[in-house]
Amino acid sequence: MDSLITASARALATGDALGALKRVALRDDPPALALRGIAMAQLGEHPRARELLRRAARGFGAHEELARARCVVAEAEVALAMRDLGGSPRSLAAASATLEAHADRANAMQARLIAVRRLLLLGRLDEAAAALAPLDASGLPPSLAAVAELTAAELALRSLRTGAARAALARAHEAADRARVPALLAEVAEARAALDHPAARRLIAGGEQALRLDEVAALLASDALVVDACRRGLRAGTAWWPLARRPVLFALARALAEAWPGDVDRETLIACAFRTLRPDESHRARLRVEIGRLRALVTALAQIEATARGFVLRPHGERAVVVLAPPIDGEQASLAALLSDGAPWSTSALALALGASQRTVQRALVELEADGRVRSIGRARARRWLSPPLAGFTTILLLPAALPIE
């Protein structure tokens, strides 16, 4: 490796992308192409970076499998930054195995962390936790240790383990400080700030109370009967009843919980559950059926009693009833939460992350665009969607597939 390639690589390691480009900008040999691609990625020019990295991988010969594996890892990280989540993870796994076989422990760790971060974006937290558990960043460069701790902190945040998240972020800050990479320090600072931002709202009589993540975790771990509008379900301690696929039952539970300890009249319940302002006898009959189903679901926690004008929720013993609402309102709250990171997302990547069809996501994006809450760049298959960050709020609870509180 010549002196210019070595100097460029050292500049990239410290986050000096422009310094790296100055040394190799006019060269087209595979090592220079790879370094140019990484530098362009650090500058935010992701499509150009991907093109350069692919050219570099093709330029390395069959006997240079280590160099080609490094290009594959770098391209996978660019794809992650572009929120291109539709590719197969097999090539990244093969590259990681090649790097391990050549004793390139640092780049092998980078490949595994990219795979974990992809799983986190897709909301597959159990798989991410299993993949992250055996990884050991000790003895690796401080910049890589900082990324590993940031990944662990994100998993802990998505699982509402705020104590573990704070500890991981403290270690990430220490490692980023040793690495002296400004971008890493900024990322750690942003993650730490999310812990102090409102993450949800507790609806109370006549108003609402903003809650931080640690306060949300404490509430969910309490004995209260929580109607969780962030995840669409009921929670009491460690017990969880998902109602995302039973919207009528969830609408009834939320209406009863918001009125607790008072009752709710039948017309209001029908309007909430069936979305009609002109109820007839068929609606009232259906309401009785759905109330019976909800009563059977919560029988271990509370009773639903009929009153002269409607129904009332009466929890057993001294158990309180709490409604936990998202920090932002709207049917597209989860979509807005994914877009709030400021990165460009494709429709297919959003559909993968939300577990919805592309057509459903497209309709929601059109509605958000009409309201001025998102914007698009590019056309056809190159079209990407962006949204400005939701300043002052953390949207952890709106993202897909949080782990249950234990």
CSV table of C-alpha atoms in Angstrom, one decimal:
chain,number,residue,atom,x,y,z
A,1,MET,CA,0.0,0.0,0.0
A,2,ASP,CA,1.5,3.4,-1.0
A,3,SER,CA,1.9,6.4,1.2
A,4,LEU,CA,-1.1,8.3,-0.2
A,5,ILE,CA,-3.4,5.4,0.4
A,6,THR,CA,-2.1,5.0,4.0
A,7,ALA,CA,-2.5,8.8,4.7
A,8,SER,CA,-6.0,8.8,3.2
A,9,ALA,CA,-7.1,5.8,5.3
A,10,ARG,CA,-5.7,7.5,8.5
A,11,ALA,CA,-7.7,10.7,7.6
A,12,LEU,CA,-10.9,8.7,7.2
A,13,ALA,CA,-10.3,7.0,10.6
A,14,THR,CA,-10.4,10.4,12.3
A,15,GLY,CA,-13.4,11.6,10.3
A,16,ASP,CA,-11.5,13.9,8.0
A,17,ALA,CA,-13.3,13.0,4.7
A,18,LEU,CA,-12.0,16.1,2.8
A,19,GLY,CA,-8.4,15.4,3.8
A,20,ALA,CA,-8.8,11.8,2.6
A,21,LEU,CA,-10.3,12.9,-0.8
A,22,LYS,CA,-7.4,15.4,-1.4
A,23,ARG,CA,-5.0,12.5,-1.5
A,24,VAL,CA,-6.9,10.1,-3.7
A,25,ALA,CA,-9.5,12.2,-5.6
A,26,LEU,CA,-7.8,11.8,-9.0
A,27,ARG,CA,-7.0,8.1,-8.7
A,28,ASP,CA,-9.1,5.2,-10.1
A,29,ASP,CA,-7.2,2.1,-8.8
A,30,PRO,CA,-9.4,-0.1,-6.6
A,31,PRO,CA,-7.9,0.9,-3.2
A,32,ALA,CA,-8.4,4.6,-4.0
A,33,LEU,CA,-11.9,4.0,-5.3
A,34,ALA,CA,-12.8,2.3,-2.0
A,35,LEU,CA,-11.4,5.2,0.1
A,36,ARG,CA,-13.2,7.7,-2.1
A,37,GLY,CA,-16.4,5.8,-1.6
A,38,ILE,CA,-16.0,5.8,2.2
A,39,ALA,CA,-15.1,9.5,2.1
A,40,MET,CA,-18.2,10.4,0.0
A,41,ALA,CA,-20.4,8.4,2.4
A,42,GLN,CA,-19.0,10.4,5.3
A,43,LEU,CA,-19.9,13.6,3.4
A,44,GLY,CA,-23.5,12.3,2.9
A,45,GLU,CA,-23.2,11.6,-0.9
A,46,HIS,CA,-24.5,8.0,-0.5
A,47,PRO,CA,-25.5,7.2,-4.1
A,48,ARG,CA,-22.0,8.2,-5.3
A,49,ALA,CA,-20.4,6.4,-2.5
A,50,ARG,CA,-22.2,3.2,-3.3
A,51,GLU,CA,-21.2,3.4,-7.0
A,52,LEU,CA,-17.5,3.9,-6.0
A,53,LEU,CA,-17.5,1.0,-3.6
A,54,ARG,CA,-19.0,-1.3,-6.2
A,55,ARG,CA,-16.4,-0.3,-8.7
A,56,ALA,CA,-13.7,-0.9,-6.2
A,57,ALA,CA,-15.1,-4.4,-5.4
A,58,ARG,CA,-15.1,-5.3,-9.1
A,59,GLY,CA,-11.6,-4.0,-9.5
A,60,PHE,CA,-10.1,-6.2,-6.8
A,61,GLY,CA,-9.0,-9.6,-8.3
A,62,ALA,CA,-10.1,-13.0,-7.2
A,63,HIS,CA,-7.1,-13.4,-5.0
A,64,GLU,CA,-8.0,-10.2,-3.1
A,65,GLU,CA,-11.0,-11.5,-1.2
A,66,LEU,CA,-10.1,-9.6,1.9
A,67,ALA,CA,-10.3,-6.2,0.1
A,68,ARG,CA,-13.5,-7.2,-1.6
A,69,ALA,CA,-15.1,-8.2,1.7
A,70,ARG,CA,-14.2,-4.8,3.2
A,71,CYS,CA,-15.9,-3.1,0.2
A,72,VAL,CA,-19.0,-5.2,0.8
A,73,VAL,CA,-19.1,-4.1,4.4
A,74,ALA,CA,-18.7,-0.5,3.5
A,75,GLU,CA,-21.4,-0.7,0.9
A,76,ALA,CA,-23.7,-2.4,3.5
A,77,GLU,CA,-23.2,0.6,5.8
A,78,VAL,CA,-24.0,3.0,3.0
A,79,ALA,CA,-27.2,1.0,2.3
A,80,LEU,CA,-28.1,1.3,6.0
A,81,ALA,CA,-27.6,5.1,5.9
A,82,MET,CA,-29.8,5.3,2.8
A,83,ARG,CA,-32.4,3.2,4.6
A,84,ASP,CA,-32.2,0.6,1.8
A,85,LEU,CA,-33.3,-2.4,3.9
A,86,GLY,CA,-34.5,-4.7,1.1
A,87,GLY,CA,-31.3,-6.4,0.3
A,88,SER,CA,-30.3,-9.9,1.4
A,89,PRO,CA,-28.1,-10.0,4.5
A,90,ARG,CA,-26.2,-13.1,3.2
A,91,SER,CA,-23.5,-11.1,1.4
A,92,LEU,CA,-22.8,-9.2,4.6
A,93,ALA,CA,-22.6,-12.4,6.6
A,94,ALA,CA,-20.2,-14.0,4.0
A,95,ALA,CA,-18.0,-10.9,4.1
A,96,SER,CA,-18.0,-11.0,7.9
A,97,ALA,CA,-16.9,-14.7,7.8
A,98,THR,CA,-14.1,-13.8,5.3
A,99,LEU,CA,-12.9,-11.0,7.5
A,100,GLU,CA,-12.8,-13.3,10.5
A,101,ALA,CA,-10.9,-15.9,8.5
A,102,HIS,CA,-8.2,-13.3,7.7
A,103,ALA,CA,-8.0,-12.1,11.3
A,104,ASP,CA,-9.5,-8.7,10.5
A,105,ARG,CA,-11.4,-8.5,13.7
A,106,ALA,CA,-12.3,-4.8,13.5
A,107,ASN,CA,-14.0,-4.9,10.1
A,108,ALA,CA,-15.7,-8.2,11.1
A,109,MET,CA,-17.1,-6.5,14.1
A,110,GLN,CA,-18.2,-3.6,11.9
A,111,ALA,CA,-20.1,-6.0,9.7
A,112,ARG,CA,-21.9,-7.7,12.6
A,113,LEU,CA,-22.9,-4.3,14.0
A,114,ILE,CA,-24.3,-3.3,10.7
A,115,ALA,CA,-26.4,-6.4,10.7
A,116,VAL,CA,-27.6,-5.7,14.2
A,117,ARG,CA,-28.5,-2.1,13.4
A,118,ARG,CA,-30.5,-3.3,10.3
A,119,LEU,CA,-32.5,-5.6,12.6
A,120,LEU,CA,-33.2,-2.7,14.9
A,121,LEU,CA,-34.5,-0.6,12.1
A,122,LEU,CA,-36.8,-3.4,11.1
A,123,GLY,CA,-38.1,-3.7,14.6
A,124,ARG,CA,-36.8,-7.3,15.0
A,125,LEU,CA,-35.5,-6.7,18.5
A,126,ASP,CA,-35.3,-10.3,19.7
A,127,GLU,CA,-33.0,-11.2,16.8
A,128,ALA,CA,-31.0,-8.0,17.3
A,129,ALA,CA,-30.5,-8.8,21.0
A,130,ALA,CA,-29.4,-12.4,20.2
A,131,ALA,CA,-26.9,-11.1,17.6
A,132,LEU,CA,-25.5,-8.4,19.8
A,133,ALA,CA,-25.1,-10.5,23.0
A,134,PRO,CA,-21.9,-12.4,21.9
A,135,LEU,CA,-20.1,-9.4,20.4
A,136,ASP,CA,-17.1,-8.1,22.3
A,137,ALA,CA,-15.6,-4.7,21.3
A,138,SER,CA,-12.7,-4.8,23.9
A,139,GLY,CA,-9.4,-4.2,22.3
A,140,LEU,CA,-10.9,-2.6,19.2
A,141,PRO,CA,-10.5,1.0,18.0
A,142,PRO,CA,-12.4,3.5,20.2
A,143,SER,CA,-14.6,4.6,17.3
A,144,LEU,CA,-15.8,1.0,16.8
A,145,ALA,CA,-16.3,0.6,20.5
A,146,ALA,CA,-18.5,3.8,20.5
A,147,VAL,CA,-20.6,2.4,17.6
A,148,ALA,CA,-21.1,-0.9,19.5
A,149,GLU,CA,-22.2,0.9,22.7
A,150,LEU,CA,-24.5,3.1,20.6
A,151,THR,CA,-26.1,0.0,19.2
A,152,ALA,CA,-26.5,-1.5,22.6
A,153,ALA,CA,-28.0,1.8,23.8
A,154,GLU,CA,-30.6,1.8,21.0
A,155,LEU,CA,-31.6,-1.7,21.7
A,156,ALA,CA,-32.0,-0.8,25.4
A,157,LEU,CA,-34.0,2.3,24.5
A,158,ARG,CA,-36.3,0.4,22.2
A,159,SER,CA,-36.8,-2.2,25.0
A,160,LEU,CA,-37.5,0.7,27.6
A,161,ARG,CA,-34.5,-0.4,29.7
A,162,THR,CA,-33.5,3.2,30.4
A,163,GLY,CA,-30.9,2.3,33.1
A,164,ALA,CA,-29.0,0.1,30.7
A,165,ALA,CA,-29.4,2.7,27.9
A,166,ARG,CA,-27.8,5.4,30.1
A,167,ALA,CA,-24.9,3.2,31.0
A,168,ALA,CA,-24.3,2.2,27.4
A,169,LEU,CA,-24.4,5.9,26.3
A,170,ALA,CA,-21.9,6.8,29.0
A,171,ARG,CA,-19.5,4.2,27.7
A,172,ALA,CA,-20.2,5.4,24.1
A,173,HIS,CA,-19.4,9.0,25.1
A,174,GLU,CA,-16.1,7.9,26.7
A,175,ALA,CA,-15.1,5.9,23.6
A,176,ALA,CA,-16.2,8.6,21.2
A,177,ASP,CA,-14.2,11.1,23.2
A,178,ARG,CA,-11.1,8.9,22.9
A,179,ALA,CA,-11.7,8.5,19.1
A,180,ARG,CA,-11.9,12.3,18.7
A,181,VAL,CA,-14.5,11.9,15.9
A,182,PRO,CA,-16.9,14.9,15.9
A,183,ALA,CA,-19.7,13.0,14.1
A,184,LEU,CA,-19.6,10.2,16.7
A,185,LEU,CA,-19.7,12.7,19.6
A,186,ALA,CA,-22.7,14.4,18.0
A,187,GLU,CA,-24.5,11.1,17.6
A,188,VAL,CA,-23.9,10.2,21.2
A,189,ALA,CA,-25.1,13.6,22.4
A,190,GLU,CA,-28.3,13.3,20.4
A,191,ALA,CA,-29.0,9.8,21.8
A,192,ARG,CA,-28.5,11.1,25.4
A,193,ALA,CA,-30.8,14.1,24.8
A,194,ALA,CA,-33.6,11.7,23.7
A,195,LEU,CA,-33.7,10.3,27.3
A,196,ASP,CA,-34.7,13.7,28.6
A,197,HIS,CA,-37.3,14.5,25.9
A,198,PRO,CA,-41.0,13.7,26.3
A,199,ALA,CA,-41.7,10.2,25.0
A,200,ALA,CA,-45.4,9.9,25.6
A,201,ARG,CA,-48.4,11.6,27.2
A,202,ARG,CA,-50.4,10.4,30.2
A,203,LEU,CA,-54.0,11.6,29.7
A,204,ILE,CA,-55.6,12.9,32.8
A,205,ALA,CA,-58.9,14.6,33.6
A,206,GLY,CA,-58.9,17.9,31.8
A,207,GLY,CA,-55.5,17.7,30.3
A,208,GLU,CA,-52.3,15.6,29.8
A,209,GLN,CA,-48.9,15.1,31.4
A,210,ALA,CA,-45.7,14.6,29.4
A,211,LEU,CA,-43.6,11.6,30.4
A,212,ARG,CA,-39.9,10.9,29.7
A,213,LEU,CA,-38.8,7.4,28.8
A,214,ASP,CA,-37.8,6.4,32.3
A,215,GLU,CA,-41.2,7.6,33.6
A,216,VAL,CA,-43.0,5.6,30.9
A,217,ALA,CA,-41.0,2.5,31.9
A,218,ALA,CA,-41.9,3.0,35.6
A,219,LEU,CA,-45.5,3.4,34.8
A,220,LEU,CA,-45.6,0.2,32.6
A,221,ALA,CA,-43.9,-1.7,35.4
A,222,SER,CA,-46.4,-0.6,38.0
A,223,ASP,CA,-49.6,-2.3,39.0
A,224,ALA,CA,-51.7,0.1,37.1
A,225,LEU,CA,-54.0,-1.0,34.2
A,226,VAL,CA,-52.5,0.9,31.3
A,227,VAL,CA,-54.3,1.4,28.0
A,228,ASP,CA,-51.3,1.8,25.8
A,229,ALA,CA,-52.2,3.9,22.7
A,230,CYS,CA,-48.6,3.8,21.6
A,231,ARG,CA,-48.6,0.0,21.1
A,232,ARG,CA,-52.3,-0.5,20.9
A,233,GLY,CA,-52.9,-2.9,23.8
A,234,LEU,CA,-53.5,-3.3,27.5
A,235,ARG,CA,-50.8,-3.8,30.1
A,236,ALA,CA,-50.7,-4.5,33.8
A,237,GLY,CA,-47.3,-5.2,35.3
A,238,THR,CA,-45.7,-8.0,33.1
A,239,ALA,CA,-49.0,-9.0,31.5
A,240,TRP,CA,-49.7,-7.7,28.0
A,241,TRP,CA,-52.8,-8.0,25.8
A,242,PRO,CA,-52.2,-6.8,22.2
A,243,LEU,CA,-55.2,-5.2,20.5
A,244,ALA,CA,-53.5,-3.8,17.4
A,245,ARG,CA,-55.6,-6.3,15.3
A,246,ARG,CA,-58.8,-5.7,17.3
A,247,PRO,CA,-59.3,-2.0,16.8
A,248,VAL,CA,-62.9,-2.0,18.1
A,249,LEU,CA,-62.0,-3.5,21.4
A,250,PHE,CA,-59.1,-1.1,21.8
A,251,ALA,CA,-61.3,1.9,21.0
A,252,LEU,CA,-63.8,0.8,23.6
A,253,ALA,CA,-61.1,0.2,26.2
A,254,ARG,CA,-59.5,3.6,25.6
A,255,ALA,CA,-62.9,5.5,25.8
A,256,LEU,CA,-63.7,3.7,29.1
A,257,ALA,CA,-60.2,4.4,30.5
A,258,GLU,CA,-60.3,8.1,29.5
A,259,ALA,CA,-63.6,8.5,31.4
A,260,TRP,CA,-62.5,6.5,34.4
A,261,PRO,CA,-63.7,6.6,37.2
A,262,GLY,CA,-66.9,7.9,35.5
A,263,ASP,CA,-69.0,6.1,32.9
A,264,VAL,CA,-69.4,6.7,29.1
A,265,ASP,CA,-72.7,6.9,27.4
A,266,ARG,CA,-73.6,4.4,24.7
A,267,GLU,CA,-73.8,6.9,21.9
A,268,THR,CA,-70.2,8.1,22.6
A,269,LEU,CA,-68.9,4.5,22.7
A,270,ILE,CA,-70.7,3.7,19.4
A,271,ALA,CA,-69.1,6.8,17.8
A,272,CYS,CA,-65.7,5.8,19.0
A,273,ALA,CA,-65.8,2.1,18.1
A,274,PHE,CA,-67.9,2.2,14.9
A,275,ARG,CA,-67.3,5.7,13.7
A,276,THR,CA,-70.9,6.6,13.1
A,277,LEU,CA,-72.9,9.6,14.4
A,278,ARG,CA,-76.3,8.1,13.7
A,279,PRO,CA,-76.6,4.8,15.7
A,280,ASP,CA,-79.5,2.5,15.3
A,281,GLU,CA,-80.5,-0.7,17.1
A,282,SER,CA,-78.0,-2.8,15.1
A,283,HIS,CA,-75.2,-0.6,16.5
A,284,ARG,CA,-76.5,-0.9,20.0
A,285,ALA,CA,-76.7,-4.7,19.6
A,286,ARG,CA,-73.1,-4.8,18.3
A,287,LEU,CA,-71.9,-2.6,21.1
A,288,ARG,CA,-73.3,-5.2,23.7
A,289,VAL,CA,-71.4,-8.0,21.8
A,290,GLU,CA,-68.1,-6.1,21.8
A,291,ILE,CA,-68.4,-5.0,25.4
A,292,GLY,CA,-68.9,-8.6,26.3
A,293,ARG,CA,-65.7,-9.5,24.5
A,294,LEU,CA,-63.8,-6.8,26.2
A,295,ARG,CA,-65.3,-7.8,29.6
A,296,ALA,CA,-64.0,-11.3,29.1
A,297,LEU,CA,-60.6,-10.0,28.1
A,298,VAL,CA,-60.1,-7.9,31.2
A,299,THR,CA,-61.9,-10.1,33.7
A,300,ALA,CA,-58.7,-10.7,35.8
A,301,LEU,CA,-58.1,-7.0,36.1
A,302,ALA,CA,-61.4,-5.2,36.1
A,303,GLN,CA,-65.1,-5.3,35.6
A,304,ILE,CA,-67.1,-3.5,33.0
A,305,GLU,CA,-70.5,-2.6,34.5
A,306,ALA,CA,-73.6,-1.3,32.8
A,307,THR,CA,-75.0,2.0,34.0
A,308,ALA,CA,-78.2,3.9,33.3
A,309,ARG,CA,-76.6,5.8,30.4
A,310,GLY,CA,-73.7,3.5,29.3
A,311,PHE,CA,-70.8,1.5,30.8
A,312,VAL,CA,-68.1,2.1,33.4
A,313,LEU,CA,-64.7,0.5,34.0
A,314,ARG,CA,-64.1,-0.7,37.6
A,315,PRO,CA,-60.6,-2.1,38.3
A,316,HIS,CA,-60.2,-4.7,41.0
A,317,GLY,CA,-58.8,-3.5,44.4
A,318,GLU,CA,-56.8,-0.2,44.4
A,319,ARG,CA,-55.6,-0.6,40.8
A,320,ALA,CA,-55.5,2.7,38.9
A,321,VAL,CA,-56.4,3.1,35.2
A,322,VAL,CA,-54.0,5.1,33.0
A,323,VAL,CA,-54.2,6.1,29.3
A,324,LEU,CA,-50.7,6.3,27.7
A,325,ALA,CA,-50.9,8.3,24.4
A,326,PRO,CA,-48.2,8.9,21.8
A,327,PRO,CA,-46.2,12.1,21.9
A,328,ILE,CA,-47.8,13.0,18.5
A,329,ASP,CA,-51.3,12.4,17.3
A,330,GLY,CA,-52.5,10.9,14.0
A,331,GLU,CA,-52.9,7.5,12.3
A,332,GLN,CA,-49.5,7.9,10.6
A,333,ALA,CA,-47.6,8.5,13.9
A,334,SER,CA,-45.4,5.4,13.4
A,335,LEU,CA,-44.5,6.4,9.9
A,336,ALA,CA,-43.7,10.0,11.0
A,337,ALA,CA,-41.5,8.5,13.8
A,338,LEU,CA,-39.4,6.5,11.3
A,339,LEU,CA,-39.0,9.5,9.1
A,340,SER,CA,-38.0,11.8,12.0
A,341,ASP,CA,-34.4,10.6,11.9
A,342,GLY,CA,-33.9,12.9,8.9
A,343,ALA,CA,-32.6,10.1,6.6
A,344,PRO,CA,-34.1,9.4,3.2
A,345,TRP,CA,-36.4,6.3,3.2
A,346,SER,CA,-37.7,4.4,0.3
A,347,THR,CA,-41.3,3.2,0.3
A,348,SER,CA,-40.2,-0.4,0.3
A,349,ALA,CA,-38.0,0.2,3.4
A,350,LEU,CA,-40.8,1.9,5.3
A,351,ALA,CA,-43.1,-1.0,4.4
A,352,LEU,CA,-40.5,-3.5,5.7
A,353,ALA,CA,-40.0,-1.6,8.9
A,354,LEU,CA,-43.7,-1.1,9.6
A,355,GLY,CA,-44.8,-4.6,8.5
A,356,ALA,CA,-47.3,-3.0,6.1
A,357,SER,CA,-47.9,-3.2,2.4
A,358,GLN,CA,-46.2,-0.7,0.1
A,359,ARG,CA,-49.6,0.5,-1.1
A,360,THR,CA,-50.7,1.3,2.5
A,361,VAL,CA,-47.5,3.2,3.1
A,362,GLN,CA,-47.9,5.1,-0.2
A,363,ARG,CA,-51.4,6.3,0.8
A,364,ALA,CA,-50.2,7.4,4.2
A,365,LEU,CA,-47.2,9.3,2.7
A,366,VAL,CA,-49.5,11.1,0.2
A,367,GLU,CA,-51.7,12.3,3.2
A,368,LEU,CA,-48.6,13.4,5.2
A,369,GLU,CA,-47.3,15.2,2.1
A,370,ALA,CA,-50.6,17.0,1.7
A,371,ASP,CA,-50.3,18.2,5.3
A,372,GLY,CA,-46.7,19.4,4.7
A,373,ARG,CA,-45.3,16.9,7.2
A,374,VAL,CA,-43.0,15.0,4.8
A,375,ARG,CA,-41.4,15.7,1.4
A,376,SER,CA,-40.0,13.6,-1.3
A,377,ILE,CA,-36.9,13.7,-3.5
A,378,GLY,CA,-36.2,11.9,-6.8
A,379,ARG,CA,-38.6,10.1,-9.0
A,380,ALA,CA,-39.9,6.6,-9.7
A,381,ARG,CA,-37.7,3.9,-8.1
A,382,ALA,CA,-35.2,6.5,-6.9
A,383,ARG,CA,-37.9,8.4,-4.9
A,384,ARG,CA,-37.1,8.9,-1.2
A,385,TRP,CA,-39.1,10.4,1.6
A,386,LEU,CA,-37.8,12.7,4.3
A,387,SER,CA,-39.2,14.6,7.3
A,388,PRO,CA,-37.6,17.2,9.5
A,389,PRO,CA,-36.8,15.8,13.0
A,390,LEU,CA,-39.6,16.2,15.6
A,391,ALA,CA,-37.7,18.6,17.8
A,392,GLY,CA,-38.4,18.2,21.5
A,393,PHE,CA,-39.8,14.7,21.3
A,394,THR,CA,-38.4,11.2,21.3
A,395,THR,CA,-40.4,8.7,19.2
A,396,ILE,CA,-39.1,5.5,20.6
A,397,LEU,CA,-42.6,4.3,21.6
A,398,LEU,CA,-43.9,4.8,18.1
A,399,LEU,CA,-41.4,2.6,16.4
A,400,PRO,CA,-42.2,-1.0,15.5
A,401,ALA,CA,-42.0,-4.0,17.9
A,402,ALA,CA,-40.8,-2.9,21.3
A,403,LEU,CA,-39.9,-5.6,23.7
A,404,PRO,CA,-42.4,-6.2,26.6
A,405,ILE,CA,-41.4,-4.8,30.0
A,406,GLU,CA,-40.1,-7.5,32.3
